[in-house]
CSV table of C-alpha atoms and ligand atoms in Angstrom, one decimal:
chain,number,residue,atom,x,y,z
A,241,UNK,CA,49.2,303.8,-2.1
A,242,UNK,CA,45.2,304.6,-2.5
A,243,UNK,CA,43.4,301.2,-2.3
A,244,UNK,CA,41.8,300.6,-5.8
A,245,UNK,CA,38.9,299.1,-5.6
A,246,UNK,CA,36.9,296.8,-8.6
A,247,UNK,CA,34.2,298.5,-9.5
A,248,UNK,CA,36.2,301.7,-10.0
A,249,UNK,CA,39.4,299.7,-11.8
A,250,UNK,CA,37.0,298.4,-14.2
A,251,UNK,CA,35.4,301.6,-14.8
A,252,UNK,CA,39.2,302.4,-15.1
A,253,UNK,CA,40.2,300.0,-17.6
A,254,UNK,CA,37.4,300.4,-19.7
A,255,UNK,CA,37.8,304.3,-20.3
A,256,UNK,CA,41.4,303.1,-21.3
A,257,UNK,CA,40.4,301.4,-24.2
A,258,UNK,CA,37.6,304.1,-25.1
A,259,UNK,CA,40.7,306.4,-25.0
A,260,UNK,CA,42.9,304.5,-27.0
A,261,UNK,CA,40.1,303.2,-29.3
A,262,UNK,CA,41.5,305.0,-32.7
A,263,UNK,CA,45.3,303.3,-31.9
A,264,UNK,CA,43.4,299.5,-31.4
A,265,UNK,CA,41.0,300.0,-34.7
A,266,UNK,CA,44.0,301.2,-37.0
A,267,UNK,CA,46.1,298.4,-36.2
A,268,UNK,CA,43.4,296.1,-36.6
A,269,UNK,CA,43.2,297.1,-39.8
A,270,UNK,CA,46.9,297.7,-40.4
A,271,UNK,CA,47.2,293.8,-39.7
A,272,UNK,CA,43.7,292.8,-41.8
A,273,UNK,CA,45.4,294.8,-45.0
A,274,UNK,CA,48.6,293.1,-44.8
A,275,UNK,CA,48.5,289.6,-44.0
A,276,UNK,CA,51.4,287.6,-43.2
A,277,UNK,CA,51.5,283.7,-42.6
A,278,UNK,CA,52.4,281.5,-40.1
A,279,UNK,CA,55.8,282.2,-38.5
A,280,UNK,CA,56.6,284.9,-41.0
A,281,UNK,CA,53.9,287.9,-39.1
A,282,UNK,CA,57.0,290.3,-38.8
A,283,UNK,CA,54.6,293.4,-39.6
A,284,UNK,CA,52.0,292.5,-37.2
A,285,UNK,CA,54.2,291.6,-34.3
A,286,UNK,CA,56.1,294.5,-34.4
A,287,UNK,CA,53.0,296.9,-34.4
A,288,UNK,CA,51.5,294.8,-31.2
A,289,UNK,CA,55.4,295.0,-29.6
A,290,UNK,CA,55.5,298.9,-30.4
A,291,UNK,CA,51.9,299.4,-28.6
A,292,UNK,CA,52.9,297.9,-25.6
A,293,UNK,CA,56.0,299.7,-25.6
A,294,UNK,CA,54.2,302.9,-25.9
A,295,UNK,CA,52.0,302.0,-23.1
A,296,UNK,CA,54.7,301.6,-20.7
A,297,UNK,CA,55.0,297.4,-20.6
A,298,UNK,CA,58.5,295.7,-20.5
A,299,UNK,CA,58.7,294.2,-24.1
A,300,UNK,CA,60.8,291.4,-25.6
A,301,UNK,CA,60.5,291.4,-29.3
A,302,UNK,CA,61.4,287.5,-30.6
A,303,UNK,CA,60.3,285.9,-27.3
A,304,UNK,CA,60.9,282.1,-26.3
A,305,UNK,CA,63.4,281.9,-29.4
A,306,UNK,CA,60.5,282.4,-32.1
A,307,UNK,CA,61.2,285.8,-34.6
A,308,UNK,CA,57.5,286.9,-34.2
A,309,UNK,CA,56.6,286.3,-30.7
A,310,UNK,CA,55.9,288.8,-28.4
A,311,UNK,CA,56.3,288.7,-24.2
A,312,UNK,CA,55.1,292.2,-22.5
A,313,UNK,CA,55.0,292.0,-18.6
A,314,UNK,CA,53.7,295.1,-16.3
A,315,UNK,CA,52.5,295.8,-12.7
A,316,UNK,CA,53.7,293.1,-9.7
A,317,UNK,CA,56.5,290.6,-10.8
A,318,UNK,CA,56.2,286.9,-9.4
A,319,UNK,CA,52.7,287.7,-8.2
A,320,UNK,CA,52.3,285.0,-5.6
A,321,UNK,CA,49.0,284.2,-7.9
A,322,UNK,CA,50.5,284.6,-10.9
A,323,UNK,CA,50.5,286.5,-14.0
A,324,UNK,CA,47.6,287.1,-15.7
A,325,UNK,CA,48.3,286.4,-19.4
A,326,UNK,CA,46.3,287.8,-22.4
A,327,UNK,CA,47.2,286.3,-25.6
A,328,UNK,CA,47.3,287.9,-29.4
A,329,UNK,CA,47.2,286.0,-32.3
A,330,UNK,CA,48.1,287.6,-35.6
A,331,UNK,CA,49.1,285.4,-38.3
A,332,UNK,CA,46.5,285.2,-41.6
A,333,UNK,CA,45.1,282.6,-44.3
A,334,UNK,CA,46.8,282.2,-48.0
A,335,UNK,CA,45.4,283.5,-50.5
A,336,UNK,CA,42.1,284.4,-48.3
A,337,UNK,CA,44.1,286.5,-45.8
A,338,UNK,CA,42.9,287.3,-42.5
A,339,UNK,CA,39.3,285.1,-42.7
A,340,UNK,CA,40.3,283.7,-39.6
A,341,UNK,CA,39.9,287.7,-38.1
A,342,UNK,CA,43.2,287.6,-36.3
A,343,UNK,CA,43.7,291.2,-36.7
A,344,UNK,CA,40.4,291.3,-34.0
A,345,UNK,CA,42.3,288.9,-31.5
A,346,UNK,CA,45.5,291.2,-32.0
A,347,UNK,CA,44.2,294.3,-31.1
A,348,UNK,CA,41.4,293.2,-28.6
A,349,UNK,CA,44.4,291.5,-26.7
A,350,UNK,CA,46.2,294.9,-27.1
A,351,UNK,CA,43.6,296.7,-26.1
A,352,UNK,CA,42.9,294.6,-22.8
A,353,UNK,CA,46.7,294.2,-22.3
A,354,UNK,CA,47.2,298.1,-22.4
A,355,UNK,CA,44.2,298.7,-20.0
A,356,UNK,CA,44.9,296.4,-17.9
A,357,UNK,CA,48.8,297.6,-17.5
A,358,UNK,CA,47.4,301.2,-16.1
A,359,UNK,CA,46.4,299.8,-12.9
A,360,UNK,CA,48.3,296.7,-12.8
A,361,UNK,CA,50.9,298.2,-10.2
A,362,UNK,CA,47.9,299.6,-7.9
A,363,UNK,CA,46.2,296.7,-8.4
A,364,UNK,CA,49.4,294.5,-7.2
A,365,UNK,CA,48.4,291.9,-10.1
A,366,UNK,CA,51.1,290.7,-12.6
A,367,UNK,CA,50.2,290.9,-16.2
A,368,UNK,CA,51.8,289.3,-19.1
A,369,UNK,CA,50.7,290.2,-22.9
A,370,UNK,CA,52.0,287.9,-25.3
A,371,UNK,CA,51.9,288.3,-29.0
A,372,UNK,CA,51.7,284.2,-30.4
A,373,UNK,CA,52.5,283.4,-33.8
A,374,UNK,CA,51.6,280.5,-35.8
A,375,UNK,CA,47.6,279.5,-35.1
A,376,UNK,CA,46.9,278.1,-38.1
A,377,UNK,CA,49.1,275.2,-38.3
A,378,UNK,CA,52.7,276.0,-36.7
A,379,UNK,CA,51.2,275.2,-32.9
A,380,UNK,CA,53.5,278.7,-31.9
A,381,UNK,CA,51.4,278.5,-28.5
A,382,UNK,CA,52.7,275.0,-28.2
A,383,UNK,CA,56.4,276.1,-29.0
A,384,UNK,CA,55.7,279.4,-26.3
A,385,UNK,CA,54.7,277.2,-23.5
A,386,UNK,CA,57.4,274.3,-24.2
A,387,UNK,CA,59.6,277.3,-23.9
A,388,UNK,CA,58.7,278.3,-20.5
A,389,UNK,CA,55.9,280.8,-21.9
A,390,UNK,CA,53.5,279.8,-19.1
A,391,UNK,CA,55.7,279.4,-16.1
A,392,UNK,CA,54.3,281.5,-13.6
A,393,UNK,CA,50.8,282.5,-15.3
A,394,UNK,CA,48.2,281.7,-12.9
A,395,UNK,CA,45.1,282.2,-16.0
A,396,UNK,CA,45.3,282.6,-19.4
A,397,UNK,CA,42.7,284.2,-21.8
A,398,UNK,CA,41.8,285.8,-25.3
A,399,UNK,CA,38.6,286.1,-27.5
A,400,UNK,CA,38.1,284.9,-30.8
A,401,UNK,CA,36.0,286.1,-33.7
A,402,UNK,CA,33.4,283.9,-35.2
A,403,UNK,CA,29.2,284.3,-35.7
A,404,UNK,CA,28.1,283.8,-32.5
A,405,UNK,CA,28.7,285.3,-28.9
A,406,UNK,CA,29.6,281.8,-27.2
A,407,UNK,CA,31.4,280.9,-23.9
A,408,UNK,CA,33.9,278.4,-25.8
A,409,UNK,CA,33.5,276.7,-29.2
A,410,UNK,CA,33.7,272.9,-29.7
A,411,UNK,CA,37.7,272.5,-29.8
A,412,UNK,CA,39.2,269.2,-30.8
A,413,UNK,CA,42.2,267.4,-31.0
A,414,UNK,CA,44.2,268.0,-34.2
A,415,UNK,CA,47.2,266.4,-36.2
A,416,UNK,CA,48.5,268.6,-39.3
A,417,UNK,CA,50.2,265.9,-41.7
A,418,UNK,CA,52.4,266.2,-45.1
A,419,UNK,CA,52.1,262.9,-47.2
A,420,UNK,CA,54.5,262.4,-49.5
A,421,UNK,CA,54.2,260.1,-52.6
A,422,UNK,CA,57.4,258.5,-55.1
A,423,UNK,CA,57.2,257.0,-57.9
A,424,UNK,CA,59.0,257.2,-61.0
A,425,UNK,CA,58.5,259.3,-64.2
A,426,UNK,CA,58.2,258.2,-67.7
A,427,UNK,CA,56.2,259.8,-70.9
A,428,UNK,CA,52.8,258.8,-70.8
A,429,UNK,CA,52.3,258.0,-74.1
A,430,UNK,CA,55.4,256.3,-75.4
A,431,UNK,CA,56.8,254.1,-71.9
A,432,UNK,CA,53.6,254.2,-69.9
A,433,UNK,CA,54.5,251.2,-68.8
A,434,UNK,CA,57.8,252.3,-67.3
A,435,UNK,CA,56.1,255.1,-65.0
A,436,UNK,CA,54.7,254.6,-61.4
A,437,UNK,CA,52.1,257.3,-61.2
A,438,UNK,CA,52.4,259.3,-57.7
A,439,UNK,CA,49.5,260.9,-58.3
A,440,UNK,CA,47.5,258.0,-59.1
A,441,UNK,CA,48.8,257.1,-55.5
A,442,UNK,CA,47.8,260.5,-53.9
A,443,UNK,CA,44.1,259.7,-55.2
A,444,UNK,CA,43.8,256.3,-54.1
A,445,UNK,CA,44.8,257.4,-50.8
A,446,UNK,CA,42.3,260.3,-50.8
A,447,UNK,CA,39.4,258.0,-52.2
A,448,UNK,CA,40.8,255.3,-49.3
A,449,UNK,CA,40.0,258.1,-46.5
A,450,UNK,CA,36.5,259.0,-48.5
A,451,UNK,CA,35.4,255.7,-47.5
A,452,UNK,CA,36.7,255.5,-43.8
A,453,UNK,CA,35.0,258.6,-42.9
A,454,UNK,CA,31.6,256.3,-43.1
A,455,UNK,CA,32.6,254.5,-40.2
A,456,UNK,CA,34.7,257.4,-37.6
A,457,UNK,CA,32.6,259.0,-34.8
A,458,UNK,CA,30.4,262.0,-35.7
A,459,UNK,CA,33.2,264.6,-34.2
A,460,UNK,CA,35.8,263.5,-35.7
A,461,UNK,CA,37.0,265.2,-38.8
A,462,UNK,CA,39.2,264.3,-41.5
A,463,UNK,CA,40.4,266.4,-44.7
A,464,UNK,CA,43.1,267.0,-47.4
A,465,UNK,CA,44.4,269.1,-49.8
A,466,UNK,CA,46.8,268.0,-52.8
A,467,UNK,CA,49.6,270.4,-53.2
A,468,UNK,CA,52.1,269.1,-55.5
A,469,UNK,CA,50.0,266.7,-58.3
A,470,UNK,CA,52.5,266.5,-61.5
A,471,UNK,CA,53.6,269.7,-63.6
A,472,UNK,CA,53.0,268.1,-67.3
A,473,UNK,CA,50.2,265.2,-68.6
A,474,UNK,CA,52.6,263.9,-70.8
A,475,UNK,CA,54.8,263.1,-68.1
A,476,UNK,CA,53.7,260.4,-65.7
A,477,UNK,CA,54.1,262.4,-62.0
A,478,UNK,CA,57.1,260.8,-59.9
A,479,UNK,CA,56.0,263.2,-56.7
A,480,UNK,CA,52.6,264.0,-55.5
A,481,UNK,CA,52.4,265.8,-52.1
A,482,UNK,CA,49.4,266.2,-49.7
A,483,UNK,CA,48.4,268.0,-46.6
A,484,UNK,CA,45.8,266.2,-44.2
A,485,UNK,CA,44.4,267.3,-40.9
A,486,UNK,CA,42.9,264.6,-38.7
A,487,UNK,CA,40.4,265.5,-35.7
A,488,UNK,CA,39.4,264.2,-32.5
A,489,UNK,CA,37.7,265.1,-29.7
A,490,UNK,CA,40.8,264.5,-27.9
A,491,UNK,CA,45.0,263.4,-28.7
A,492,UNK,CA,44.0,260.0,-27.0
A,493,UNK,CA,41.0,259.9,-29.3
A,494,UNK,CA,43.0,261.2,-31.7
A,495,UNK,CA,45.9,258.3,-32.0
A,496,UNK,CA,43.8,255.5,-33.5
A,497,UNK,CA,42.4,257.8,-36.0
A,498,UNK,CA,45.6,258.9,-36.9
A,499,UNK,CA,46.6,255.0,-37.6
A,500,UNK,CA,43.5,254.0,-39.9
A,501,UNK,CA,44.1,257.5,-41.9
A,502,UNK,CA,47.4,256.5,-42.5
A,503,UNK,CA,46.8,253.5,-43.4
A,504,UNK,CA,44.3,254.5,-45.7
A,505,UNK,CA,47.2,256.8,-47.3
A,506,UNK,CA,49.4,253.8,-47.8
A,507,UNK,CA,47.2,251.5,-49.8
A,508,UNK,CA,46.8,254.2,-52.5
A,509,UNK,CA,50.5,254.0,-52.5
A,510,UNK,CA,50.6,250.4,-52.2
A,511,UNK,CA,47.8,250.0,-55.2
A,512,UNK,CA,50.1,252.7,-57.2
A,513,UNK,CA,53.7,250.9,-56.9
A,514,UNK,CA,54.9,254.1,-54.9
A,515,UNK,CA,56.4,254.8,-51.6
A,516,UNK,CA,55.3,257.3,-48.9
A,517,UNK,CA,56.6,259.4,-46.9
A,518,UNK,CA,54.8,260.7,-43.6
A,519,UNK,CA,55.7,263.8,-41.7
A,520,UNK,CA,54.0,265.8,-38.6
A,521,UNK,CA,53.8,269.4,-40.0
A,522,UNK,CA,53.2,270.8,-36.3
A,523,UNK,CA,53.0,269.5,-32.8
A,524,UNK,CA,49.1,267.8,-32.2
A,525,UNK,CA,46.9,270.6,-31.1
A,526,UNK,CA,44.6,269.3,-28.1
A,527,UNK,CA,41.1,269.8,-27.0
A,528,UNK,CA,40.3,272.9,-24.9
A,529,UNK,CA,39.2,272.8,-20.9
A,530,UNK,CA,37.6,275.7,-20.4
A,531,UNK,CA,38.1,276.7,-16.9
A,532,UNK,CA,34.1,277.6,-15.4
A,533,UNK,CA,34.9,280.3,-12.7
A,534,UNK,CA,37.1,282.0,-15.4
A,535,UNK,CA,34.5,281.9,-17.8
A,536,UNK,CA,31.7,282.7,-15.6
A,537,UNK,CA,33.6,286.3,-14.7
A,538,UNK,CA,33.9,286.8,-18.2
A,539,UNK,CA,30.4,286.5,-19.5
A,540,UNK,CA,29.7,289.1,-16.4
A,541,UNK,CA,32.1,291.6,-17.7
A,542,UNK,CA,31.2,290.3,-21.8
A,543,UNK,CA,27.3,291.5,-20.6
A,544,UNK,CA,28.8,294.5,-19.2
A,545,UNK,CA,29.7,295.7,-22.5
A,546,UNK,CA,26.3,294.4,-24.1
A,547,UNK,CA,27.3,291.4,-25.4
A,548,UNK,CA,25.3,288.2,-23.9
A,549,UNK,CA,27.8,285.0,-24.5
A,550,UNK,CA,25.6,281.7,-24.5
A,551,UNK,CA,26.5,278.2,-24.4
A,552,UNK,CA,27.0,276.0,-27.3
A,553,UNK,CA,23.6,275.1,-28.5
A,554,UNK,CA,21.8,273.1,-31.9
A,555,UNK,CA,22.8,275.5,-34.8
A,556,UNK,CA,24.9,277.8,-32.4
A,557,UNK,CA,28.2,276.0,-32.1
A,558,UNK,CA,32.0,276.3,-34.0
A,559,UNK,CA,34.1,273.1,-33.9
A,560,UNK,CA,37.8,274.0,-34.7
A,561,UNK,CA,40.7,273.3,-33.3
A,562,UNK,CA,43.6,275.7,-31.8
A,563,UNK,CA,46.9,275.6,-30.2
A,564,UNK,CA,45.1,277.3,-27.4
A,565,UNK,CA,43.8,273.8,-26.0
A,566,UNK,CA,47.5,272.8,-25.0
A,567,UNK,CA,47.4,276.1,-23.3
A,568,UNK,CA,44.6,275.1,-21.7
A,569,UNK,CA,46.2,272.5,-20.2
A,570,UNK,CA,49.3,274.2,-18.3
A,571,UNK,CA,47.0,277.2,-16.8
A,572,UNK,CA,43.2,277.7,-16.5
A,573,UNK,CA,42.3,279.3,-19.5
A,574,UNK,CA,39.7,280.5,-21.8
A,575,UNK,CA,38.8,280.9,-25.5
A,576,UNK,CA,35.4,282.8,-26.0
A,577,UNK,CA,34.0,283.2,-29.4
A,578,UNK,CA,32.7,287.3,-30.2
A,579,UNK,CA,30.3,287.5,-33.0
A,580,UNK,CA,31.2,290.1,-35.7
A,581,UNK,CA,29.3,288.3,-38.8
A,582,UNK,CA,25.7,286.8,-38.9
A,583,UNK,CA,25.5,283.1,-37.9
A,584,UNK,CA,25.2,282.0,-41.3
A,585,UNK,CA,29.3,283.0,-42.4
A,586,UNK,CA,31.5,280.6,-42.4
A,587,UNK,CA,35.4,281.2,-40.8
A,588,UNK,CA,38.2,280.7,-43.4
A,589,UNK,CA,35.7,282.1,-46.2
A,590,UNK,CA,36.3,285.4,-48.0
A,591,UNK,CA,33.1,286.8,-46.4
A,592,UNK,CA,34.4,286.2,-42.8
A,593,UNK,CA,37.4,288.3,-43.6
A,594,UNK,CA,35.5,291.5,-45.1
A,595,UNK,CA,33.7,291.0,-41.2
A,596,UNK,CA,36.8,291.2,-39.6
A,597,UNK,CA,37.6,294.7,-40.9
A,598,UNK,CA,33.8,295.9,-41.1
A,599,UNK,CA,32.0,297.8,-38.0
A,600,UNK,CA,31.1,294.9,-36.3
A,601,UNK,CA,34.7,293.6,-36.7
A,602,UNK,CA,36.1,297.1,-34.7
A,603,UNK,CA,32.5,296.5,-32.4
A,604,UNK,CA,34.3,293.3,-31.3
A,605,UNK,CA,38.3,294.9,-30.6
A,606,UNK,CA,36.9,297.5,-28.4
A,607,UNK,CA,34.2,294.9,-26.5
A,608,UNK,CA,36.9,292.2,-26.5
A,609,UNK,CA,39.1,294.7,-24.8
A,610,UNK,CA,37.1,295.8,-22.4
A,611,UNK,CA,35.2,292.1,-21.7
A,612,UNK,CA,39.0,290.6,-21.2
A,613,UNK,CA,40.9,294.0,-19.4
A,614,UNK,CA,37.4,293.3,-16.4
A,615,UNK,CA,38.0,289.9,-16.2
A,616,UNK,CA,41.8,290.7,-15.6
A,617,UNK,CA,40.6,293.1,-12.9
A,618,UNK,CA,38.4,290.6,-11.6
A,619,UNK,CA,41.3,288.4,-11.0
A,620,UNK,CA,43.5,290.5,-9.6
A,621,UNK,CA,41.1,292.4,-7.0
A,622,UNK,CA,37.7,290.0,-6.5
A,623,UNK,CA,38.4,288.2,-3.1
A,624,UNK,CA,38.6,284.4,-3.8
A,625,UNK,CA,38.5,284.6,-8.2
A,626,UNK,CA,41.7,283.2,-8.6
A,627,UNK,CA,41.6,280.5,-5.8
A,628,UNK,CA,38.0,279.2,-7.4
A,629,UNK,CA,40.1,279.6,-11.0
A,630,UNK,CA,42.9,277.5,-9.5
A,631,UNK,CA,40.4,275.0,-7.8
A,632,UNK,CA,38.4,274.3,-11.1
A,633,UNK,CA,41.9,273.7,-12.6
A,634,UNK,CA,43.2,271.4,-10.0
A,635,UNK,CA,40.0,269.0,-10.5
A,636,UNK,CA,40.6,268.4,-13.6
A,637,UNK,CA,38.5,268.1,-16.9
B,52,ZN,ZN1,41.5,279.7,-38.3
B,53,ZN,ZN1,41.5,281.5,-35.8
């Protein structure tokens, strides 16, 4: 076998996504047009699973015993490094569809996982494309890796879409929470006085947490939507439902902020005459460790491609959270942000998802393709990249 060297493996993988450029930008906007939530991105999954397929990779459709995950493998198997695992994400928003720009992390994880796979076997590197549901609040990385998803991945990687090119965002711990209130119905003029009002609960609880977030640490984040808040006003409401995240920088951070919220919750049931109910709606998503080396090699490939990735700075930062931080901790791993709007868009707005299908939005598939497909190269053929990726790993956060 020819030896293939970097410089012409990256030149390699990068004509790979020119040529398939067309396939990667109609799929992006295949899965932008047709959003599908959490757990239910049956669509989306199988256009990502069919790519692969087409490109050659070993697929398993419904992977790690969840309907819309993906697992593609190619080139070396057991790598004595590991594989080299891209990740896609494709699930959407209600109601505001894909303002997350998922259908960008799908196809520029295709893109890199299909480039990459063309020299993977000359290369002797082990690659591993996976296609993980549920981002937005079902923690399907969480479930993946639980599952076995990273045994045997030596890094892990995938970009993101946001305002700004940036090396990571500002990921914290999260906990995804449905409260639910009872009470007792009664018509709210005749036998008011017979009623326990769950919604007045629900509000108490939500003007309760108002006042705590005076006094929680600047990072940390609280916020909650009512779901279910009475059908009638002439019947006093006997069920009142509502969905809380609560942030931290990290899931030990993250504990004693759960407890005050909570508590907070109960005295507006308490005040109300109600009862409560309290249930986890996913597993806690954790902060992210970006691994350095890992990160380093991308920004060298991302400025490759014209795109200069900076550090978190004042006015240049995204604090979120993602099911990619517990990732983070089984392999080194990254989580770069790619800008495809101006700094000034919000994510999860209706703006941010016209970006994901605009220009910049297909501007960001092909560059995230390219960036991520080098960085595989780079792990699989720079002398040392992996052990320095392992090493910053080892030692911890
Ligand atoms: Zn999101
Ligand atoms: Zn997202």
């Amino acid at each position: 076998m020819a030896e293939l060297d970097l410089e012409s493996a990256k030149a390699r993988v990068t004509e790979e996504v020119d040529r398939r450029a067309d396939l990667l930008l109609e799929i992006s906007h295949r899965v932008h047009a047709d959003p599908e939530l959490l757990f239910a991105e049956h669509r989306a999954a199988a256009l990502v699973a069919t790519a692969l397929e087409d490109a050659g990779l070993d697929v398993q459709r419904g992977a790690f015993g969840l309907e819309t995950a993906v697992a593609a493998r190619a080139g070396t198997e057991r790598p004595e490094a590991g594989a080299v695992a891209v990740l896609c994400e494709y699930d959407a928003l209600p109601r505001i569809g894909h303002a997350c720009g998922h259908n960008v992390i799908a196809a520029a994880g295709l893109g890199a996982g299909m480039a990459a796979a063309s020299v993977a076997a000359e290369a002797g590197g082990g690659l591993l494309v996976l296609g993980t549901p549920a981002e937005e609040g079902g923690g399907g990385k969480i479930l993946m890796g639980e599952r076995g998803a990273f045994d045997g991945v030596g890094a892990a990687m995938m970009v993101h879409p946001s305002g700004f090119d940036l090396t990571e965002p500002e990921v914290i711990a999260v906990a995804s929470i449905r409260v639910t209130y009872h009470g007792r119905s009664a018509h709210a003029a005749a036998y008011p006085e017979l009623g326990r009002n769950a919604l007045d609960a629900a509000v108490l609880g939500y003007s309760a947490v108002a006042a705590l977030r005076q006094h929680i640490a600047p990072s940390e984040r609280v916020h909650g939507v009512f779901t279910e808040a009475g059908e009638k006003p002439n019947i006093v409401p006997d069920r009142a439902v509502a969905e809380w995240y609560v942030r931290s920088a990290t899931l030990e951070s993250l504990q004693p902020l759960k407890q005050r919220v909570r508590a907070c919750l109960e005295a507006g049931a308490t005040a109300a005459g109600c009862t409560m109910e309290w249930e986890p709606t996913a597993p806690e998503y954790s902060d992210l460790r970006t691994n350095r080396p890992l990160a380093d090699l991308y920004r060298h490939n991302s400025a490759r491609v014209g795109r200069v990735v900076t550090e978190p700075g004042p006015g240049r930062r995204v604090t979120a959270s993602t099911d990619m931080g517990n990732v983070s901790y089984l392999v080194p791993s990254i989580h770069p942000m790619m800008a495809i709007s101006p700094a000034s868009v919000s994510l999860h707005s209706t703006d941010f998802a016209d970006w994901a299908a605009a220009p910049e939005g297909d501007r960001a598939v092909l560059d995230g393709a390219k960036a991520m497909a080098m960085t595989v190269v780079d792990l699989w053929l720079r002398p040392g990249a992996m052990g320095e990726v392992r090493a910053a790993f080892g030692a911890g956060p």
